[in-house]
XYZ file of C-alpha atoms in Angstrom:
382
model
C 19.110 -13.239 12.325
C 17.605 -15.509 9.675
C 15.165 -17.638 11.836
C 12.044 -16.815 13.776
C 9.915 -18.733 16.559
C 7.189 -21.002 15.385
C 3.359 -20.137 16.171
C 0.584 -18.071 14.804
C 0.969 -14.825 12.982
C 2.067 -11.711 14.792
C -0.401 -8.964 16.170
C -0.488 -6.057 14.048
C -1.238 -3.210 16.539
C 1.256 -0.234 16.458
C 1.561 -0.364 20.262
C 4.272 -1.440 22.963
C 4.549 -4.863 24.272
C 1.602 -5.767 26.219
C -0.775 -3.889 24.165
C -3.941 -5.476 22.646
C -3.515 -7.399 19.591
C -5.452 -7.653 16.017
C -4.827 -11.071 14.166
C -4.329 -11.103 10.684
C -7.346 -13.065 9.686
C -8.434 -16.696 8.963
C -7.052 -18.791 6.057
C -8.982 -21.087 3.622
C -9.300 -21.680 -0.044
C -9.126 -19.233 -2.656
C -11.451 -18.262 -5.563
C -10.682 -16.716 -9.129
C -12.635 -13.245 -8.736
C -13.005 -10.851 -6.228
C -15.191 -7.769 -6.828
C -16.516 -6.362 -3.453
C -20.091 -6.903 -2.563
C -20.935 -3.028 -2.159
C -20.752 -0.058 -0.031
C -21.492 0.089 3.631
C -20.286 1.144 6.849
C -16.668 2.199 7.267
C -16.742 5.183 4.784
C -18.465 7.587 6.989
C -17.321 10.650 8.943
C -17.510 9.473 12.463
C -14.299 8.901 14.780
C -14.448 5.137 15.024
C -14.563 2.736 17.860
C -11.867 2.113 20.377
C -9.652 -1.171 20.976
C -8.810 0.035 24.423
C -5.265 1.330 23.549
C -6.136 4.683 21.987
C -6.209 2.832 18.581
C -9.330 2.904 16.635
C -10.638 -0.387 15.199
C -12.430 1.282 12.239
C -11.149 4.050 9.824
C -13.333 6.657 8.744
C -13.017 9.903 6.668
C -12.438 11.878 9.645
C -9.488 9.851 10.561
C -8.134 10.303 7.126
C -8.475 14.229 7.422
C -7.037 14.176 10.761
C -3.831 12.237 9.203
C -3.625 15.143 6.574
C -3.338 17.678 9.192
C -0.548 15.624 10.796
C 1.304 15.372 7.661
C 1.241 19.083 6.394
C 4.821 20.324 6.272
C 6.089 16.708 6.564
C 4.908 14.628 3.617
C 5.242 16.177 0.147
C 1.995 17.106 -1.577
C 2.698 15.055 -4.472
C 2.227 16.065 -8.155
C -0.795 14.808 -10.495
C 0.302 14.487 -13.862
C -1.841 14.468 -17.182
C -0.810 13.043 -20.567
C -2.775 13.608 -23.913
C -1.118 10.369 -25.238
C -2.298 8.335 -22.259
C -5.849 9.668 -22.654
C -5.759 8.919 -26.180
C -4.802 5.320 -25.643
C -7.516 4.545 -23.124
C -10.235 6.811 -24.169
C -10.436 8.622 -20.901
C -9.408 11.939 -19.114
C -6.661 10.174 -16.480
C -4.935 11.951 -13.609
C -2.026 10.445 -12.330
C -1.013 10.759 -8.550
C 2.472 10.484 -8.467
C 3.579 8.843 -5.011
C 6.995 8.263 -6.624
C 7.848 11.714 -5.619
C 6.756 11.055 -1.973
C 9.463 11.471 0.813
C 11.324 7.750 0.944
C 10.083 7.329 -2.616
C 6.538 5.748 -2.016
C 3.234 6.427 -0.452
C 4.211 4.566 2.357
C 5.680 7.451 4.280
C 2.072 8.916 4.845
C 1.047 5.937 6.893
C 4.309 5.350 8.774
C 4.825 8.933 9.863
C 1.026 9.150 11.012
C 1.539 5.895 13.145
C 4.645 6.869 14.509
C 3.815 10.429 15.139
C 0.836 9.111 17.400
C 3.054 6.990 19.851
C 3.890 8.368 23.201
C 7.121 10.222 24.182
C 8.131 7.201 26.154
C 7.505 4.922 23.145
C 9.311 6.824 20.735
C 12.377 6.996 23.283
C 12.040 2.840 23.115
C 11.922 2.725 19.542
C 9.946 1.072 16.790
C 9.982 -2.099 14.759
C 8.676 -3.075 11.324
C 8.630 -5.646 8.587
C 8.795 -4.890 5.015
C 10.568 -5.749 1.536
C 11.474 -2.016 1.267
C 9.082 0.628 1.141
C 7.416 0.388 4.500
C 10.999 -0.336 5.691
C 12.143 3.185 4.285
C 9.219 4.741 5.637
C 9.550 3.715 9.002
C 13.073 4.290 9.346
C 12.799 7.921 8.203
C 9.769 8.663 10.328
C 11.468 7.266 13.412
C 14.417 9.571 12.633
C 11.983 12.497 11.892
C 10.576 12.170 15.257
C 13.746 11.376 17.259
C 13.206 7.794 17.595
C 15.143 4.655 16.237
C 13.918 1.790 14.003
C 14.560 -2.030 13.710
C 13.563 -3.289 10.304
C 12.957 -7.043 9.157
C 13.773 -7.329 5.643
C 13.865 -10.095 3.265
C 17.351 -11.443 2.155
C 16.359 -10.924 -1.393
C 14.915 -7.209 -0.896
C 15.953 -4.973 -3.650
C 19.695 -3.364 -2.795
C 18.518 0.096 -3.490
C 15.784 -0.409 -0.765
C 18.130 -1.841 1.788
C 20.839 0.776 1.356
C 18.426 3.554 1.613
C 16.733 1.966 5.026
C 20.094 1.484 6.414
C 20.696 5.058 5.338
C 18.030 6.648 7.279
C 19.660 5.198 10.356
C 17.657 2.083 10.911
C 19.018 -1.383 12.206
C 17.980 -4.166 9.586
C 17.333 -7.659 10.551
C 17.340 -10.067 7.562
C 15.339 -13.148 6.908
C 14.437 -15.741 4.093
C 10.937 -14.823 2.827
C 10.135 -18.522 1.825
C 10.902 -20.145 4.933
C 10.464 -17.433 7.802
C 7.485 -15.859 9.291
C 8.313 -12.246 9.082
C 5.580 -10.953 11.310
C 6.558 -13.463 13.965
C 10.069 -12.463 13.865
C 9.311 -8.898 14.063
C 6.969 -9.169 17.261
C 9.649 -11.436 18.813
C 12.159 -8.611 18.300
C 9.569 -5.924 19.664
C 8.767 -7.965 22.495
C 12.206 -8.469 23.432
C 13.347 -4.809 22.986
C 10.087 -2.929 24.024
C 9.453 -1.686 20.617
C 6.340 -0.373 19.003
C 5.543 -2.586 16.182
C 4.193 -0.527 13.074
C 2.729 -3.013 10.507
C 2.919 -2.417 6.716
C -0.754 -2.028 6.270
C -3.202 -3.750 8.777
C -3.447 -0.808 10.973
C -6.004 2.121 11.520
C -3.289 4.881 11.824
C -1.376 3.285 8.895
C -4.368 3.264 6.613
C -5.683 6.545 7.530
C -2.251 8.013 6.514
C -2.325 6.117 3.244
C -5.634 7.470 2.353
C -4.469 11.175 2.365
C -2.975 10.618 -1.169
C -6.483 10.250 -2.293
C -7.769 13.003 -0.381
C -5.438 15.367 -1.819
C -6.031 14.148 -5.487
C -9.694 14.782 -5.354
C -9.147 18.069 -3.577
C -6.826 19.163 -6.400
C -8.817 17.857 -9.447
C -12.501 17.205 -8.316
C -14.609 14.278 -8.566
C -13.540 11.212 -10.185
C -15.732 8.474 -11.961
C -12.935 5.696 -11.111
C -9.907 5.248 -8.925
C -7.215 2.487 -9.748
C -4.628 1.612 -7.204
C -2.454 -1.229 -6.322
C -3.022 -3.865 -3.847
C -0.465 -5.457 -1.836
C -1.629 -5.717 1.802
C -4.602 -3.614 1.182
C -3.611 -0.606 3.095
C -3.343 2.078 0.290
C -6.595 0.610 -1.292
C -8.393 0.730 1.856
C -7.399 4.272 2.829
C -8.141 5.402 -0.840
C -11.379 3.931 -0.828
C -12.477 5.576 2.654
C -11.518 8.833 1.379
C -12.709 8.548 -2.165
C -16.056 7.224 -1.358
C -16.781 9.641 1.133
C -15.932 12.605 -1.133
C -17.474 10.990 -4.469
C -20.453 8.764 -3.674
C -20.743 6.376 -6.464
C -16.895 6.439 -7.531
C -15.672 2.987 -8.872
C -12.648 1.554 -6.800
C -10.589 -0.714 -8.844
C -7.620 -2.546 -7.195
C -4.825 -4.055 -9.128
C -2.841 -7.010 -8.022
C -0.058 -8.986 -10.036
C -1.310 -12.235 -11.352
C 1.117 -14.263 -8.937
C -0.199 -12.470 -5.911
C -3.874 -12.286 -5.960
C -4.738 -12.838 -2.276
C -7.076 -9.866 -2.074
C -8.923 -11.219 -5.262
C -9.316 -14.754 -4.017
C -10.114 -13.509 -0.573
C -13.149 -11.170 -1.745
C -14.171 -14.314 -3.781
C -14.224 -16.377 -0.695
C -15.811 -13.917 1.714
C -13.086 -13.982 4.070
C -9.169 -13.567 4.038
C -7.389 -16.522 2.522
C -3.679 -17.459 2.177
C -1.727 -17.973 -0.720
C 1.760 -19.481 -1.315
C 4.605 -16.886 -1.242
C 4.331 -15.189 -4.673
C 7.205 -14.816 -7.228
C 6.436 -11.645 -9.067
C 8.789 -8.745 -9.892
C 6.211 -6.424 -7.916
C 8.118 -7.099 -4.781
C 6.017 -4.550 -2.909
C 2.800 -6.289 -3.746
C 4.310 -9.789 -2.865
C 1.872 -10.566 0.065
C 0.370 -13.866 1.081
C -2.958 -12.611 2.593
C -4.615 -9.412 3.177
C -4.922 -7.683 6.611
C -8.039 -8.379 8.525
C -8.657 -4.731 8.903
C -7.878 -4.039 5.328
C -9.790 -6.888 4.021
C -12.931 -5.801 5.938
C -12.768 -2.158 4.461
C -11.965 -3.303 1.059
C -14.635 -5.989 1.000
C -17.257 -3.258 1.686
C -15.746 -0.537 -0.630
C -14.268 -2.061 -3.722
C -16.042 -2.479 -6.862
C -13.529 -5.047 -8.465
C -9.838 -6.339 -8.762
C -8.154 -6.613 -11.887
C -4.895 -8.613 -12.528
C -1.748 -7.789 -14.369
C 1.181 -9.991 -15.555
C 4.993 -9.127 -14.994
C 5.390 -8.594 -18.507
C 2.539 -5.862 -18.492
C 3.772 -4.411 -15.427
C 7.002 -4.338 -17.354
C 5.483 -2.427 -20.313
C 3.805 0.032 -18.131
C 7.013 0.961 -16.533
C 8.521 1.569 -19.912
C 5.546 3.613 -20.959
C 5.809 5.769 -17.722
C 9.659 6.384 -18.670
C 9.351 7.013 -22.322
C 6.162 8.761 -22.534
C 5.564 10.258 -18.934
C 9.305 11.016 -18.226
C 8.977 9.365 -14.689
C 10.574 6.217 -13.149
C 8.600 3.910 -11.330
C 9.242 0.421 -9.592
C 7.159 -2.574 -10.628
C 4.448 -2.189 -7.908
C 4.202 1.437 -8.606
C 3.317 0.778 -12.202
C 0.771 -2.066 -11.627
C -2.514 0.175 -11.683
C -1.138 1.978 -14.681
C -0.681 -1.603 -16.467
C -4.414 -2.326 -15.769
C -5.399 0.667 -17.152
C -2.968 0.469 -20.266
C -4.292 -3.180 -21.019
C -8.034 -2.859 -20.126
C -7.725 -5.356 -17.447
C -9.702 -2.908 -15.364
C -12.758 -3.877 -16.987
C -12.540 -7.926 -16.241
C -14.589 -8.196 -12.906
C -17.023 -5.408 -12.450
C -19.734 -5.907 -10.134
C -23.001 -7.124 -12.072
C -24.981 -4.213 -11.065
C -22.159 -1.734 -12.279
C -21.291 -3.661 -15.520
C -20.619 -0.560 -17.574
C -17.608 0.761 -19.597
C -15.218 2.603 -17.619
C -16.119 6.281 -17.205
C -14.078 9.143 -18.601
C -12.460 10.689 -15.310
C -10.145 8.218 -14.020
C -7.672 8.727 -11.137
C -4.557 6.424 -11.055
C -1.959 6.175 -8.031
C 1.382 5.619 -9.194
C 2.507 4.222 -5.733
C 6.038 4.365 -5.747
C 9.530 4.826 -7.537
C 12.097 2.908 -5.339
C 14.220 1.045 -7.907
C 17.727 0.941 -8.458
C 19.427 1.764 -11.869
C 20.795 -1.742 -12.465
C 17.389 -3.444 -11.529
C 15.391 -1.023 -13.833
C 17.612 -1.643 -16.686
C 17.405 -5.670 -15.951
C 13.470 -5.010 -16.190
C 13.674 -3.190 -19.061
C 15.954 -5.448 -21.175
């Protein structure tokens, strides 16, 4: 199936058909810079408020801790790597949280498993649906298999072959579409309604966001307070979950998001003060090729981010090469974007006026994934 119904973007709740919906946000003109306006509600320790479906509409630190408990013995507690060479290059003490060693090859397993695990037995029996260019697809497919359910995944025709093969290998049914002409969210929503599946969105859902925040929770638990944290932004789920966890554990920490130059929807949205939509981006960082931030992720990131840095595809390639040659790890392009910002100094471009100081010495960097095939890796490195 390569066509979808016309109409507005799909709901983003991970509930079965007939449940409440959460729109993806407004659209409008974009800007050029995107620092967040400061810290506020949303990073506390309360339990959030309800939507009427049993799904909270606010993500709190308690939600992240609850997700961490659910993931014990299921998700890997991924390693934190250090490099004297990297420290010397950037003049800081850098701690790399390596989610490329996570199950299914990326941080996405944390949020996917957490969201699927909270579905009722009846819904698990009916199955789940998701849309993704690859990492969320694999994560939902694996989570569904682990929990005795089955998954239908909407994936673009140009998704990396390694990610398509891995998703199929976890037992998912794959529905392909053209990312430049088809609304993937609407197609996935249509399939969910027709088949009675629970739609697990890739980022704009509280249980997904809380699960993603467990990577930063682990990082800070292991190495102690950080002065700054760099994380890639696609739809914003990893950044939002990371910000909720980090700002609760380390008040005053600088939260720096990183986007590819061609996919700067969050940076533009923060500048505009509301979610905006950009054309389908063309970038090697397929995991960050998003046209608009989620409504929920934008709200959290607007409150908690200090700045958003942009990196070019060539800078991402250089970071991938550095990771391979000096750190001895393989990353996909999206997984290396935060490292690229650190290596190039791009993290210094858009600080808030009130926080316009040099980057502090203890820095955390999330290496978000390593799902890349050998042929594609060699092509990019060539």
